[in-house]
Amino acid sequence: MKLFPKSLPGQILAGLIAFSLTPLTVVGFMAYSSGRQSIVHHVQTHLESVAILKEQAIGRWSQHLQHSLMWLTRDPRLLKDAKVLSRAPISSPDQRAALVSMADEFNRLISLKDLSLISFIDITTGQVMVSSDPSWVGKFRDKESFFTLGRHGHYTSDIFVSLSMGQPTMVVSGPIIDPQGKTLGIVAAHANLDRLNTIMGERTGLSQTTETFLVNKSNLLITPTVFAPAGAFKKWIFGEGAQRAIAGENGVDLFMDYRDVLVIGAYRWLPDRKLALIVKQDAAEAFGPATFLGTQIAIVGLAVSFFVILISLIFAKQLTTPLKQLVQGAQTIGQGNLNFRLDIKGPDEITLLSKAFDQMAENLKTTMISLDEKEILLREIHHRVKNNLQMIQSLLNLQMNKTENLSCLGPLQDSKNRISSIALVHNTLYHSKDLSTIDLDQYFQELVNNLANISRPIDSHITLDYEIQQLPLSLDAVIACGLITNELVTNALKYAFPCNRKGEIIIKLIQWDKTQALLMVSDNGVGMPVDTNPRKTATLGLELVHILSESQLEGTLNCDMTKGVTYSIHFPLTQKAEPHG
Amino acid sequence: MAFRIILLLIILTGTGCTPPPPGETKNQRIVPVQLKWRHQTQFAGFYLAENKGFYDEYHLNVQFTQRDPNLSGHQIARDLVSGKTLFAIMGGDILLTERANEIPIVAIAVIIQKTPYAYASLKGSGIKRPLDLTGKKLMLPPDGKIQHFTLLKKMGIPQDSIEYLPYERNSTQLATGAIDAQLVYRTGSGARLEESGIELNYIWMDDYGIRVYADTIVTTEKTIQNHPDLVLDFLKASLRGWQFAIENPEEAVKATLTHAPDLHHDFQLKVMHIQTPFIHTGENPMGWMMPSVWKEMQILLKIPEERLDISKAHTMKFLHEIYPGETGEQNQ
């Protein structure tokens, strides 16, 4: 399959389309690529900003909890109550009042919604003494980290599901220490994670597939997500973003999420909370504008392509129609219709070319008419030469009929034959379609047959054999070859086959080699006496043969008498001779 | 099945005193596992590891055997040592008791991490804390006595202040009012009592500092020594099955029903939801164990250190391989 079509219209069309669509495609691709990159950058920046904002919000929430605990453990009223309660067993009215006072304070703080449960734990036994949830009073928390570690300072737990509370929580705890440095008990505050869920669930400015969620270091989902609304603490997340964040990395990238869906996402590791924060959006949605842009570019490109092809077709048609007409005109004129004219109107170069073509056709027609006239004239000349020669033959015939000297008849017949051979050339040319070419085979056969009809006995057993090639010989060379053949064939007919002898005469005119032709007349007759020198013979015929061979044809004459007589003349082939005129 | 019969013949003829090699090639590793109880959602993670092809990925052909009620914990431990089974799911207290009796079995992971024992009483009974049990009629299961009496001691409640009634399996006495409270296994008898339509109030052992590891994956020292890859593979696939079970409770029940078609789907689903917070709370990875809890259990069971080196009763080797870098501690 060829890349470009062969026809001119096809090439013009292909060229125009290629030259117009290539830059269009490149510009379209660059526009799409740049647009996509810009959108990706925008989405990444947006998601990263969301992630950072949420991280900051979580940090502020966490700090607020810790500050609340700090305030609690340093609250003079709580300190006073703790001091009273530290004097176990609880029985006195003061102690009961302290219990109520502390519980009231805890409940007041709970009403602020940041905390869901607050307990005061005995420093020695780990038993809950006061709690915002009365059912917690009396329970032991001696084995819990928020008690064992909270005794020594402020402690913040990871987020986990509390079996007692039946819900996820995070605990901040710390000791209440009196001015003398004595630890009076532990305050453990369970955070209300609604605030955290609100922070993570805030979706202002987020798209339909954007998810923001937290994952703990065991890959457990901590907060609900768009695609797993009930998945908190029941689903493990092994997306690439979560894995990278758990490995301590912060970043924004394209990656496969936990659903094996390609997303653009920001991931951050929150070391204080030991949580991975993921903000991600489905790539399909994120790239929606880029896809839309690409579609628009493709539609515009297709429309432009359509118009380019249409315009190219029109242009190619406009350009090539006159050219086609020119070609058709040339073909028509070439077929001989010299009256054909393009007659194209217009101001452009094609029209000028067509006008020039028409002018050329007109000139050609004039020339051809002139040539025809000259050909007719030339043909007429040949005809008249032939007629004149025939008249000479007729005169010789009359002379032969009137003469009483029989010895004169032979030479007269010979002369007549020679004139006949020349006349035959002109006659052949006169009847030929092309005045520049003689049909050599026809000429030689006619010439020799005429001779045979005259000279061959009626009951002759002599056969004639020809091998004549159509060689590019001048008129002079043809006449010379004709005269030579006339002489040699006449001799053979007269002398080679006496007594009605059976035999063969072969006439050859062939190309000998690249530069030479061979004229050969051969017979298998009785031959000549052994001591005969053909070059020194006194007959006019053979003398004529010598003269014509060497002077006219500039060739070399050879005579072989080993078997019959064979004359062969090698002469140079001339270029195609000028028209025989 | 044929392999198990061959195993049994080897044991009976006295030639099976060591665990059989778990298959000549990796593709043929047959792993007999003794369950802690009858087929139910309590073991759904294992079933899912089987159904989902997790065991196949490790070239394990796991064969579960549900527990015959007459099969003692001691016999389960003996079956492990004899090689009749390669793994067993048993209570952590049984493990420590058998270990103290010089049975070389070792915990490799804990599935039920939170103590599922709780005092169940009728919602309106007013029994909300252990002290409220004073003067009340209580039914105690045999395997809960140690935890109960330890709690009483810790709370300073005299043992004789409570009236104990003989234990009956599948008892309905709480519903009829014949007893005031019953120590229940939350995912077992507790769930069944709720299924009868009564509303219950629970006092959690865990809330009073009684921590006991329940369903524990146990094998032998010899298996760990001779086939550590098999132990690791089995644990990896099992924990993955449990993770899948929590993510897909409906599938967990379906997998359970393939082993026990007679079970009631809705009830098993309910149990699956109930047991999830006992299996994981987000504090630690699935299956995690803490030495401090094992130590507490030793104290609870009153097993002296000279009889039990608690550090040899469990190994964190495989969990550390599964969760590299994990050093989790527990909150409540």
CSV table of N, CA and C in Angstrom, one decimal, chain A residues 484 488 518-521 533-537 541-551 553-560 565-571:
chain,number,residue,atom,x,y,z
A,484,ILE,N,21.3,-4.3,-57.7
A,484,ILE,CA,22.2,-5.4,-57.5
A,484,ILE,C,21.4,-6.7,-57.6
A,488,LEU,N,21.9,-9.9,-60.2
A,488,LEU,CA,22.3,-11.2,-59.7
A,488,LEU,C,21.3,-12.3,-59.9
A,518,LEU,N,23.7,-7.3,-44.7
A,518,LEU,CA,24.2,-8.2,-45.7
A,518,LEU,C,23.2,-8.4,-46.8
A,519,LEU,N,23.6,-8.2,-48.0
A,519,LEU,CA,22.7,-8.5,-49.1
A,519,LEU,C,23.3,-9.7,-49.8
A,520,MET,N,22.6,-10.8,-49.9
A,520,MET,CA,23.1,-12.0,-50.5
A,520,MET,C,22.2,-12.6,-51.5
A,521,VAL,N,22.7,-12.9,-52.7
A,521,VAL,CA,22.0,-13.7,-53.7
A,521,VAL,C,22.7,-14.9,-54.0
A,533,ASN,N,37.0,-15.1,-62.8
A,533,ASN,CA,37.2,-14.1,-61.7
A,533,ASN,C,36.0,-13.1,-61.9
A,534,PRO,N,35.1,-13.2,-60.9
A,534,PRO,CA,33.9,-12.3,-61.1
A,534,PRO,C,34.2,-10.9,-61.1
A,535,ARG,N,35.3,-10.5,-60.5
A,535,ARG,CA,35.7,-9.0,-60.5
A,535,ARG,C,36.1,-8.5,-61.9
A,536,LYS,N,36.6,-9.5,-62.7
A,536,LYS,CA,37.2,-9.1,-64.0
A,536,LYS,C,36.3,-9.4,-65.1
A,537,THR,N,35.1,-9.8,-64.8
A,537,THR,CA,34.2,-10.2,-65.9
A,537,THR,C,33.8,-9.0,-66.6
A,541,GLY,N,26.3,-6.3,-66.3
A,541,GLY,CA,25.5,-6.5,-65.1
A,541,GLY,C,26.5,-6.7,-63.9
A,542,LEU,N,27.5,-7.5,-64.0
A,542,LEU,CA,28.4,-7.7,-62.9
A,542,LEU,C,29.2,-6.5,-62.6
A,543,GLU,N,29.5,-5.7,-63.6
A,543,GLU,CA,30.2,-4.5,-63.4
A,543,GLU,C,29.4,-3.5,-62.6
A,544,LEU,N,28.1,-3.5,-63.0
A,544,LEU,CA,27.2,-2.7,-62.3
A,544,LEU,C,27.1,-3.1,-60.8
A,545,VAL,N,27.1,-4.4,-60.7
A,545,VAL,CA,27.1,-4.9,-59.3
A,545,VAL,C,28.3,-4.4,-58.5
A,546,HIS,N,29.5,-4.5,-59.1
A,546,HIS,CA,30.7,-4.0,-58.4
A,546,HIS,C,30.6,-2.5,-58.1
A,547,ILE,N,30.2,-1.8,-59.1
A,547,ILE,CA,30.1,-0.3,-58.9
A,547,ILE,C,29.1,0.0,-57.8
A,548,LEU,N,27.9,-0.6,-57.9
A,548,LEU,CA,26.9,-0.2,-56.9
A,548,LEU,C,27.3,-0.7,-55.4
A,549,SER,N,27.9,-1.9,-55.4
A,549,SER,CA,28.4,-2.4,-54.1
A,549,SER,C,29.4,-1.5,-53.4
A,550,GLU,N,30.3,-1.1,-54.2
A,550,GLU,CA,31.5,-0.4,-53.6
A,550,GLU,C,31.3,1.1,-53.5
A,551,SER,N,30.7,1.6,-54.6
A,551,SER,CA,30.6,3.1,-54.6
A,551,SER,C,29.3,3.6,-54.0
A,553,LEU,N,26.9,1.6,-52.2
A,553,LEU,CA,26.7,1.1,-50.8
A,553,LEU,C,27.9,1.2,-49.9
A,554,GLU,N,29.1,1.5,-50.5
A,554,GLU,CA,30.3,1.5,-49.8
A,554,GLU,C,30.5,0.2,-49.0
A,555,GLY,N,30.2,-0.9,-49.7
A,555,GLY,CA,30.3,-2.2,-49.1
A,555,GLY,C,31.4,-3.1,-49.8
A,556,THR,N,31.4,-4.3,-49.3
A,556,THR,CA,32.4,-5.2,-49.8
A,556,THR,C,31.7,-6.4,-50.5
A,557,LEU,N,32.1,-6.7,-51.7
A,557,LEU,CA,31.5,-7.7,-52.5
A,557,LEU,C,32.3,-9.0,-52.4
A,558,ASN,N,31.7,-10.1,-52.2
A,558,ASN,CA,32.4,-11.4,-52.2
A,558,ASN,C,31.6,-12.3,-53.0
A,559,CYS,N,32.3,-13.2,-53.7
A,559,CYS,CA,31.7,-14.2,-54.5
A,559,CYS,C,32.2,-15.6,-54.2
A,560,ASP,N,31.3,-16.5,-53.8
A,560,ASP,CA,31.7,-17.8,-53.4
A,560,ASP,C,31.2,-18.8,-54.5
A,565,VAL,N,26.7,-20.4,-57.0
A,565,VAL,CA,27.3,-19.1,-56.9
A,565,VAL,C,26.6,-18.3,-55.8
A,566,THR,N,27.4,-17.7,-55.0
A,566,THR,CA,26.8,-16.9,-53.9
A,566,THR,C,27.5,-15.6,-53.9
A,567,TYR,N,26.7,-14.5,-54.1
A,567,TYR,CA,27.3,-13.2,-54.0
A,567,TYR,C,26.8,-12.6,-52.6
A,568,SER,N,27.7,-12.1,-52.0
A,568,SER,CA,27.3,-11.4,-50.7
A,568,SER,C,28.0,-10.1,-50.6
A,569,ILE,N,27.2,-9.1,-50.2
A,569,ILE,CA,27.7,-7.7,-50.1
A,569,ILE,C,27.5,-7.3,-48.6
A,570,HIS,N,28.5,-7.0,-47.9
A,570,HIS,CA,28.4,-6.4,-46.6
A,570,HIS,C,28.5,-4.9,-46.7
A,571,PHE,N,27.6,-4.2,-46.3
A,571,PHE,CA,27.6,-2.7,-46.4
A,571,PHE,C,27.1,-2.1,-45.1
